PDB file of C-alpha atoms in Angstrom:
ATOM      1  CA  MET G1292     -13.703 -20.563  28.532  1.00 52.00           C
ATOM      2  CA  LYS G1293     -16.106 -17.673  28.972  1.00 64.00           C
ATOM      3  CA  GLN G1294     -14.538 -14.325  28.085  1.00 89.00           C
ATOM      4  CA  GLY G1295     -15.403 -10.687  27.942  1.00 95.00           C
ATOM      5  CA  TYR G1296     -14.006  -7.231  27.311  1.00 97.00           C
ATOM      6  CA  PHE G1297     -15.029  -3.860  28.675  1.00 98.00           C
ATOM      7  CA  ILE G1298     -15.033  -1.091  26.079  1.00 98.00           C
ATOM      8  CA  THR G1299     -14.287   2.403  27.325  1.00 98.00           C
ATOM      9  CA  GLY G1300     -13.530   5.663  25.549  1.00 97.00           C
ATOM     10  CA  THR G1301     -11.589   8.849  25.969  1.00 97.00           C
ATOM     11  CA  ASP G1302     -14.889  10.770  26.022  1.00 94.00           C
ATOM     12  CA  THR G1303     -18.480  10.526  24.879  1.00 92.00           C
ATOM     13  CA  GLY G1304     -19.059  10.549  21.129  1.00 93.00           C
ATOM     14  CA  VAL G1305     -15.780   8.813  20.242  1.00 96.00           C
ATOM     15  CA  GLY G1306     -17.260   5.685  18.630  1.00 96.00           C
ATOM     16  CA  LYS G1307     -17.556   3.147  21.443  1.00 98.00           C
ATOM     17  CA  THR G1308     -20.721   1.587  20.052  1.00 97.00           C
ATOM     18  CA  LEU G1309     -19.291   1.351  16.554  1.00 97.00           C
ATOM     19  CA  ILE G1310     -16.097  -0.317  17.784  1.00 98.00           C
ATOM     20  CA  SER G1311     -18.016  -2.575  20.174  1.00 98.00           C
ATOM     21  CA  CYS G1312     -20.143  -3.809  17.271  1.00 98.00           C
ATOM     22  CA  ALA G1313     -17.065  -4.227  15.077  1.00 98.00           C
ATOM     23  CA  LEU G1314     -15.432  -6.323  17.811  1.00 98.00           C
ATOM     24  CA  LEU G1315     -18.565  -8.470  18.054  1.00 98.00           C
ATOM     25  CA  HIS G1316     -18.402  -9.100  14.298  1.00 98.00           C
ATOM     26  CA  ALA G1317     -14.667  -9.808  14.429  1.00 98.00           C
ATOM     27  CA  PHE G1318     -14.974 -12.361  17.222  1.00 97.00           C
ATOM     28  CA  ALA G1319     -18.032 -13.919  15.596  1.00 97.00           C
ATOM     29  CA  LYS G1320     -16.029 -14.386  12.404  1.00 96.00           C
ATOM     30  CA  SER G1321     -13.406 -16.220  14.465  1.00 94.00           C
ATOM     31  CA  GLY G1322     -16.064 -18.749  15.433  1.00 95.00           C
ATOM     32  CA  LYS G1323     -17.200 -17.510  18.829  1.00 95.00           C
ATOM     33  CA  SER G1324     -20.770 -16.922  19.938  1.00 97.00           C
ATOM     34  CA  VAL G1325     -20.960 -13.307  21.056  1.00 98.00           C
ATOM     35  CA  ALA G1326     -23.292 -10.957  22.892  1.00 98.00           C
ATOM     36  CA  GLY G1327     -23.181  -7.212  23.339  1.00 98.00           C
ATOM     37  CA  MET G1328     -24.101  -5.398  26.531  1.00 98.00           C
ATOM     38  CA  LYS G1329     -24.730  -1.753  27.392  1.00 98.00           C
ATOM     39  CA  PRO G1330     -25.383  -1.681  31.158  1.00 97.00           C
ATOM     40  CA  VAL G1331     -26.580   1.937  31.046  1.00 97.00           C
ATOM     41  CA  VAL G1332     -27.813   3.955  28.077  1.00 95.00           C
ATOM     42  CA  ALA G1333     -28.959   7.558  28.358  1.00 94.00           C
ATOM     43  CA  GLY G1334     -30.837   9.118  25.463  1.00 91.00           C
ATOM     44  CA  CYS G1335     -33.496   7.634  23.195  1.00 85.00           C
ATOM     45  CA  GLU G1336     -34.306   8.335  19.549  1.00 80.00           C
ATOM     46  CA  GLN G1337     -37.602   8.713  17.697  1.00 72.00           C
ATOM     47  CA  SER G1338     -38.205   6.175  14.921  1.00 73.00           C
ATOM     48  CA  GLN G1339     -41.096   4.689  12.975  1.00 70.00           C
ATOM     49  CA  ARG G1340     -41.258   2.027  15.681  1.00 70.00           C
ATOM     50  CA  GLY G1341     -41.456   4.640  18.402  1.00 69.00           C
ATOM     51  CA  LEU G1342     -38.751   5.456  20.942  1.00 75.00           C
ATOM     52  CA  ILE G1343     -35.630   3.326  20.618  1.00 84.00           C
ATOM     53  CA  TYR G1344     -32.139   3.289  22.109  1.00 91.00           C
ATOM     54  CA  GLY G1345     -29.814   3.203  19.111  1.00 92.00           C
ATOM     55  CA  ASP G1346     -26.706   1.951  20.892  1.00 94.00           C
ATOM     56  CA  VAL G1347     -28.574  -1.004  22.363  1.00 95.00           C
ATOM     57  CA  GLU G1348     -30.221  -1.862  19.039  1.00 94.00           C
ATOM     58  CA  ALA G1349     -26.822  -1.866  17.319  1.00 96.00           C
ATOM     59  CA  LEU G1350     -25.275  -4.163  19.930  1.00 97.00           C
ATOM     60  CA  LEU G1351     -28.207  -6.587  19.786  1.00 97.00           C
ATOM     61  CA  ALA G1352     -28.010  -6.671  15.983  1.00 97.00           C
ATOM     62  CA  ALA G1353     -24.271  -7.449  16.093  1.00 98.00           C
ATOM     63  CA  SER G1354     -24.703 -10.281  18.613  1.00 98.00           C
ATOM     64  CA  THR G1355     -24.932 -13.864  17.408  1.00 98.00           C
ATOM     65  CA  VAL G1356     -27.177 -15.055  20.237  1.00 97.00           C
ATOM     66  CA  ALA G1357     -30.599 -13.767  21.210  1.00 95.00           C
ATOM     67  CA  VAL G1358     -30.638 -12.520  24.788  1.00 93.00           C
ATOM     68  CA  PRO G1359     -33.287 -10.795  26.898  1.00 94.00           C
ATOM     69  CA  ARG G1360     -33.107  -7.037  26.499  1.00 93.00           C
ATOM     70  CA  ASN G1361     -33.054  -6.501  30.267  1.00 94.00           C
ATOM     71  CA  PHE G1362     -29.786  -8.458  30.420  1.00 97.00           C
ATOM     72  CA  ALA G1363     -28.217  -6.677  27.462  1.00 97.00           C
ATOM     73  CA  ASN G1364     -29.389  -3.309  28.820  1.00 96.00           C
ATOM     74  CA  PRO G1365     -30.453  -3.269  32.482  1.00 96.00           C
ATOM     75  CA  TYR G1366     -30.972   0.505  32.539  1.00 96.00           C
ATOM     76  CA  ALA G1367     -32.424   2.641  29.728  1.00 94.00           C
ATOM     77  CA  LEU G1368     -32.813   6.341  30.539  1.00 94.00           C
ATOM     78  CA  MET G1369     -34.738   8.785  28.407  1.00 92.00           C
ATOM     79  CA  GLU G1370     -32.637  11.936  28.656  1.00 94.00           C
ATOM     80  CA  PRO G1371     -29.276  12.242  26.804  1.00 94.00           C
ATOM     81  CA  ILE G1372     -27.437  13.550  29.840  1.00 95.00           C
ATOM     82  CA  ALA G1373     -25.020  12.183  32.456  1.00 95.00           C
ATOM     83  CA  PRO G1374     -26.418   8.792  33.561  1.00 96.00           C
ATOM     84  CA  HIS G1375     -26.544   9.517  37.290  1.00 96.00           C
ATOM     85  CA  ILE G1376     -28.444  12.767  36.673  1.00 97.00           C
ATOM     86  CA  ALA G1377     -30.791  11.103  34.164  1.00 95.00           C
ATOM     87  CA  ALA G1378     -31.456   8.347  36.707  1.00 96.00           C
ATOM     88  CA  GLN G1379     -32.153  10.846  39.475  1.00 97.00           C
ATOM     89  CA  ARG G1380     -34.581  12.775  37.262  1.00 96.00           C
ATOM     90  CA  ALA G1381     -36.311   9.506  36.360  1.00 94.00           C
ATOM     91  CA  GLY G1382     -36.582   8.461  40.018  1.00 96.00           C
ATOM     92  CA  THR G1383     -34.225   5.509  39.452  1.00 95.00           C
ATOM     93  CA  ARG G1384     -31.042   4.444  41.204  1.00 95.00           C
ATOM     94  CA  LEU G1385     -28.451   2.646  39.101  1.00 97.00           C
ATOM     95  CA  ASP G1386     -27.412  -0.573  40.830  1.00 97.00           C
ATOM     96  CA  LEU G1387     -23.970  -1.934  39.878  1.00 98.00           C
ATOM     97  CA  ALA G1388     -24.786  -5.286  41.462  1.00 97.00           C
ATOM     98  CA  GLN G1389     -27.765  -5.663  39.120  1.00 97.00           C
ATOM     99  CA  MET G1390     -25.554  -4.794  36.132  1.00 98.00           C
ATOM    100  CA  ALA G1391     -23.016  -7.417  37.205  1.00 97.00           C
ATOM    101  CA  SER G1392     -25.795  -9.978  37.614  1.00 97.00           C
ATOM    102  CA  ALA G1393     -27.047  -9.240  34.085  1.00 97.00           C
ATOM    103  CA  TYR G1394     -23.496  -9.698  32.768  1.00 97.00           C
ATOM    104  CA  ARG G1395     -23.250 -13.111  34.427  1.00 96.00           C
ATOM    105  CA  GLU G1396     -26.527 -14.107  32.778  1.00 96.00           C
ATOM    106  CA  LEU G1397     -25.131 -13.123  29.380  1.00 96.00           C
ATOM    107  CA  GLN G1398     -22.072 -15.261  30.064  1.00 95.00           C
ATOM    108  CA  GLN G1399     -24.361 -18.288  30.151  1.00 94.00           C
ATOM    109  CA  SER G1400     -25.521 -17.571  26.599  1.00 94.00           C
ATOM    110  CA  ALA G1401     -22.346 -16.528  24.765  1.00 96.00           C
ATOM    111  CA  GLU G1402     -18.695 -17.466  24.734  1.00 95.00           C
ATOM    112  CA  LEU G1403     -17.688 -13.811  24.659  1.00 96.00           C
ATOM    113  CA  VAL G1404     -19.472 -10.712  25.933  1.00 98.00           C
ATOM    114  CA  ILE G1405     -18.551  -7.185  24.878  1.00 98.00           C
ATOM    115  CA  VAL G1406     -19.592  -4.673  27.550  1.00 98.00           C
ATOM    116  CA  GLU G1407     -19.773  -1.049  26.434  1.00 98.00           C
ATOM    117  CA  GLY G1408     -19.412   1.579  29.129  1.00 97.00           C
ATOM    118  CA  ALA G1409     -21.237   4.904  29.249  1.00 93.00           C
ATOM    119  CA  GLY G1410     -19.273   7.988  28.208  1.00 91.00           C
ATOM    120  CA  GLY G1411     -15.689   8.037  29.465  1.00 95.00           C
ATOM    121  CA  PHE G1412     -14.082   5.784  32.055  1.00 97.00           C
ATOM    122  CA  LYS G1413     -14.937   7.950  35.074  1.00 97.00           C
ATOM    123  CA  VAL G1414     -18.513   8.951  34.265  1.00 96.00           C
ATOM    124  CA  PRO G1415     -20.576   8.925  37.488  1.00 97.00           C
ATOM    125  CA  LEU G1416     -23.314   6.317  37.781  1.00 97.00           C
ATOM    126  CA  THR G1417     -24.429   7.113  41.339  1.00 96.00           C
ATOM    127  CA  ASP G1418     -23.431   9.666  43.958  1.00 95.00           C
ATOM    128  CA  GLU G1419     -20.671   7.306  45.082  1.00 96.00           C
ATOM    129  CA  GLU G1420     -19.810   5.071  42.101  1.00 97.00           C
ATOM    130  CA  ASP G1421     -18.759   5.541  38.497  1.00 97.00           C
ATOM    131  CA  THR G1422     -18.121   3.562  35.319  1.00 97.00           C
ATOM    132  CA  ALA G1423     -14.636   2.678  36.569  1.00 98.00           C
ATOM    133  CA  ASP G1424     -16.214   0.986  39.592  1.00 98.00           C
ATOM    134  CA  LEU G1425     -18.456  -1.040  37.276  1.00 98.00           C
ATOM    135  CA  ALA G1426     -15.458  -2.125  35.197  1.00 97.00           C
ATOM    136  CA  GLN G1427     -13.655  -3.105  38.390  1.00 97.00           C
ATOM    137  CA  ARG G1428     -16.652  -5.077  39.631  1.00 96.00           C
ATOM    138  CA  LEU G1429     -16.803  -7.016  36.344  1.00 96.00           C
ATOM    139  CA  GLY G1430     -13.021  -7.496  36.379  1.00 95.00           C
ATOM    140  CA  LEU G1431     -12.772  -7.507  32.601  1.00 96.00           C
ATOM    141  CA  PRO G1432      -9.767  -6.538  30.476  1.00 97.00           C
ATOM    142  CA  ILE G1433     -10.229  -3.103  28.941  1.00 97.00           C
ATOM    143  CA  ILE G1434     -10.193  -1.979  25.307  1.00 98.00           C
ATOM    144  CA  MET G1435     -10.036   1.791  24.898  1.00 98.00           C
ATOM    145  CA  VAL G1436     -11.466   3.748  21.973  1.00 98.00           C
ATOM    146  CA  VAL G1437      -9.459   6.914  21.386  1.00 98.00           C
ATOM    147  CA  GLY G1438     -11.375   9.619  19.561  1.00 97.00           C
ATOM    148  CA  MET G1439      -8.620  11.100  17.418  1.00 97.00           C
ATOM    149  CA  ARG G1440      -8.955  14.858  17.714  1.00 97.00           C
ATOM    150  CA  LEU G1441      -7.127  17.713  19.377  1.00 96.00           C
ATOM    151  CA  GLY G1442      -6.637  16.874  23.056  1.00 96.00           C
ATOM    152  CA  CYS G1443      -6.825  13.113  22.631  1.00 97.00           C
ATOM    153  CA  LEU G1444      -3.267  12.486  23.844  1.00 98.00           C
ATOM    154  CA  ASN G1445      -4.020  13.841  27.292  1.00 98.00           C
ATOM    155  CA  HIS G1446      -7.413  12.123  27.451  1.00 98.00           C
ATOM    156  CA  ALA G1447      -5.987   8.762  26.380  1.00 98.00           C
ATOM    157  CA  LEU G1448      -3.054   8.820  28.774  1.00 98.00           C
ATOM    158  CA  LEU G1449      -5.213   9.905  31.724  1.00 98.00           C
ATOM    159  CA  THR G1450      -7.740   7.174  30.911  1.00 98.00           C
ATOM    160  CA  ALA G1451      -4.971   4.564  30.790  1.00 98.00           C
ATOM    161  CA  GLN G1452      -3.717   5.819  34.149  1.00 98.00           C
ATOM    162  CA  ALA G1453      -7.225   5.589  35.630  1.00 98.00           C
ATOM    163  CA  ILE G1454      -7.585   2.019  34.351  1.00 98.00           C
ATOM    164  CA  GLN G1455      -4.312   1.033  35.982  1.00 97.00           C
ATOM    165  CA  SER G1456      -5.308   2.702  39.262  1.00 97.00           C
ATOM    166  CA  LYS G1457      -8.330   0.381  39.405  1.00 97.00           C
ATOM    167  CA  GLY G1458      -6.087  -2.662  39.107  1.00 96.00           C
ATOM    168  CA  LEU G1459      -7.417  -3.419  35.635  1.00 97.00           C
ATOM    169  CA  GLN G1460      -5.524  -4.261  32.462  1.00 96.00           C
ATOM    170  CA  LEU G1461      -5.651  -2.185  29.310  1.00 98.00           C
ATOM    171  CA  VAL G1462      -5.205  -4.870  26.652  1.00 97.00           C
ATOM    172  CA  GLY G1463      -5.672  -2.826  23.491  1.00 98.00           C
ATOM    173  CA  TRP G1464      -6.804   0.467  22.007  1.00 98.00           C
ATOM    174  CA  VAL G1465      -8.373   1.665  18.778  1.00 98.00           C
ATOM    175  CA  ALA G1466      -7.630   4.970  17.050  1.00 98.00           C
ATOM    176  CA  ASN G1467     -10.938   6.275  15.686  1.00 98.00           C
ATOM    177  CA  ARG G1468     -10.472   9.287  13.419  1.00 97.00           C
ATOM    178  CA  ILE G1469     -13.537  11.292  14.403  1.00 95.00           C
ATOM    179  CA  ASP G1470     -11.981  14.583  13.210  1.00 96.00           C
ATOM    180  CA  PRO G1471     -10.892  14.292   9.548  1.00 95.00           C
ATOM    181  CA  ALA G1472      -9.103  17.645   9.791  1.00 95.00           C
ATOM    182  CA  MET G1473      -6.958  16.653  12.773  1.00 96.00           C
ATOM    183  CA  ALA G1474      -3.436  18.013  12.245  1.00 96.00           C
ATOM    184  CA  VAL G1475      -0.438  15.637  12.259  1.00 97.00           C
ATOM    185  CA  PHE G1476      -2.694  12.601  12.690  1.00 97.00           C
ATOM    186  CA  ASP G1477       0.052  10.008  12.132  1.00 97.00           C
ATOM    187  CA  GLU G1478       2.334  11.706  14.645  1.00 98.00           C
ATOM    188  CA  ASN G1479      -0.419  11.627  17.263  1.00 98.00           C
ATOM    189  CA  VAL G1480      -1.025   7.918  16.704  1.00 98.00           C
ATOM    190  CA  LEU G1481       2.716   7.275  17.010  1.00 98.00           C
ATOM    191  CA  ALA G1482       2.878   9.278  20.246  1.00 98.00           C
ATOM    192  CA  LEU G1483       0.167   7.078  21.742  1.00 98.00           C
ATOM    193  CA  GLU G1484       1.786   3.885  20.480  1.00 98.00           C
ATOM    194  CA  LYS G1485       4.963   4.861  22.325  1.00 98.00           C
ATOM    195  CA  ARG G1486       3.189   5.728  25.563  1.00 98.00           C
ATOM    196  CA  LEU G1487       0.218   3.414  26.011  1.00 98.00           C
ATOM    197  CA  PRO G1488       0.945   0.045  27.683  1.00 96.00           C
ATOM    198  CA  ALA G1489      -1.142  -1.908  25.168  1.00 97.00           C
ATOM    199  CA  PRO G1490      -1.118  -2.655  21.433  1.00 98.00           C
ATOM    200  CA  LEU G1491      -2.908  -0.593  18.812  1.00 98.00           C
ATOM    201  CA  LEU G1492      -5.647  -2.901  17.532  1.00 98.00           C
ATOM    202  CA  GLY G1493      -6.529  -0.786  14.523  1.00 98.00           C
ATOM    203  CA  ILE G1494      -6.918   2.634  12.943  1.00 98.00           C
ATOM    204  CA  VAL G1495     -10.449   3.474  11.846  1.00 97.00           C
ATOM    205  CA  PRO G1496     -10.616   6.131   9.120  1.00 96.00           C
ATOM    206  CA  HIS G1497     -13.232   8.841   8.884  1.00 94.00           C
ATOM    207  CA  CYS G1498     -16.156   7.447   6.858  1.00 87.00           C
ATOM    208  CA  PRO G1499     -19.491   8.916   5.706  1.00 80.00           C
ATOM    209  CA  SER G1500     -21.497   5.791   6.562  1.00 87.00           C
ATOM    210  CA  PRO G1501     -19.592   3.591   9.005  1.00 90.00           C
ATOM    211  CA  ASP G1502     -20.247  -0.117   8.722  1.00 95.00           C
ATOM    212  CA  ALA G1503     -19.294  -2.200  11.741  1.00 97.00           C
ATOM    213  CA  ARG G1504     -18.784  -5.341   9.644  1.00 96.00           C
ATOM    214  CA  MET G1505     -16.289  -3.579   7.393  1.00 95.00           C
ATOM    215  CA  ILE G1506     -14.526  -1.963  10.332  1.00 97.00           C
ATOM    216  CA  ALA G1507     -14.226  -5.391  11.968  1.00 97.00           C
ATOM    217  CA  SER G1508     -11.690  -6.275   9.273  1.00 96.00           C
ATOM    218  CA  LEU G1509      -9.479  -3.417  10.500  1.00 96.00           C
ATOM    219  CA  LEU G1510      -9.267  -4.720  14.052  1.00 97.00           C
ATOM    220  CA  ARG G1511      -6.404  -7.066  14.837  1.00 97.00           C
ATOM    221  CA  ILE G1512      -7.970  -9.155  17.576  1.00 96.00           C
ATOM    222  CA  SER G1513      -4.982 -11.490  17.255  1.00 95.00           C
ATOM    223  CA  LEU G1514      -3.042  -8.898  19.303  1.00 96.00           C
ATOM    224  CA  LEU G1515      -5.276  -9.424  22.318  1.00 94.00           C
ATOM    225  CA  PRO G1516      -3.812 -11.642  25.065  1.00 82.00           C
ATOM    226  CA  ASP G1517      -5.832 -14.725  24.238  1.00 62.00           C
ATOM    227  CA  PRO G1518      -4.035 -17.782  22.778  1.00 38.00           C
ATOM    228  CA  VAL G1519      -7.138 -18.552  20.708  1.00 39.00           C
ATOM    229  CA  PHE G1520      -6.320 -15.508  18.579  1.00 40.00           C
ATOM    230  CA  SER G1521      -2.543 -15.913  18.329  1.00 34.00           C
ATOM    231  CA  GLY G1522      -2.537 -16.313  14.558  1.00 35.00           C
ATOM    232  CA  THR G1523      -1.381 -13.886  11.898  1.00 34.00           C
ATOM    233  CA  SER G1524      -2.994 -10.463  11.980  1.00 35.00           C
ATOM    234  CA  GLN G1525      -5.140  -9.508   9.037  1.00 36.00           C
ATOM    235  CA  VAL G1526      -3.820  -6.642   6.921  1.00 33.00           C
ATOM    236  CA  VAL G1527      -6.349  -4.312   5.342  1.00 34.00           C
ATOM    237  CA  ASN G1528      -5.799  -1.307   3.114  1.00 34.00           C
ATOM    238  CA  ILE G1529      -7.706   1.486   4.843  1.00 33.00           C
ATOM    239  CA  GLU G1530      -7.521   3.617   1.704  1.00 34.00           C
ATOM    240  CA  THR G1531     -10.468   1.586   0.392  1.00 34.00           C
ATOM    241  CA  PHE G1532     -12.631   3.542   2.836  1.00 33.00           C
ATOM    242  CA  ALA G1533     -14.028   6.811   1.539  1.00 34.00           C
ATOM    243  CA  THR G1534     -13.305  10.008   3.384  1.00 34.00           C
ATOM    244  CA  GLY G1535     -16.345  11.368   5.143  1.00 35.00           C
ATOM    245  CA  GLY G1536     -17.474  11.622   8.723  1.00 35.00           C
ATOM    246  CA  TRP G1537     -19.361  10.244  11.669  1.00 37.00           C
ATOM    247  CA  VAL G1538     -19.635  10.638  15.375  1.00 37.00           C
ATOM    248  CA  ASP G1539     -20.797   7.613  17.309  1.00 41.00           C
ATOM    249  CA  SER G1540     -21.547   7.524  21.000  1.00 39.00           C
TER     250      SER G1540
END
């Protein structure tokens, strides 16, 4: 059965790409063929190969099947600003139907597709539509990345409410410790566990050089509502990760 998940976040810069890649590695390890998708990316980087889109490169590298770039990333915008504004300035209109068509093409190549949204759940994509409308059009279960920092409780609970208002299911969330100095971290995680209508899939510690393959071992995909992954969850000692820092978009 073809499957997919839509990855959203409580804000931009909370680690959606990192967690999306970790999920790709985790599902690949379970035996599935996987493909990553970023329907819209805004902001390119300079490299020795020229201009590249880092998020898209990471998702392609974590996929187990080779797919055309225009399916994995239908829209690539130069400026690192809100997608609908970047599209307007580039003379482009973002078409949700085209994004959905690209997703269906990816479904033909992989057993599971991880779709990473842009920014937070309600980021505008056109004058009338936003990322929530794209998620609704795809009809995928949602995994939310919570950037653990001051204010995350409100952001996480409002995002969960917005997901529900679209008739979509939040099936899991990941606590990504983007602020190593966050006060009462454990208490904040517990507060979200009590209030969010979905299981905590994993706690990602603050690391100097995050590695998606290593982080994959922290994610308990067995908690997702799929009988294929109904086995025993893997237990990992997160203290093996060094304390450091990253911010991932």
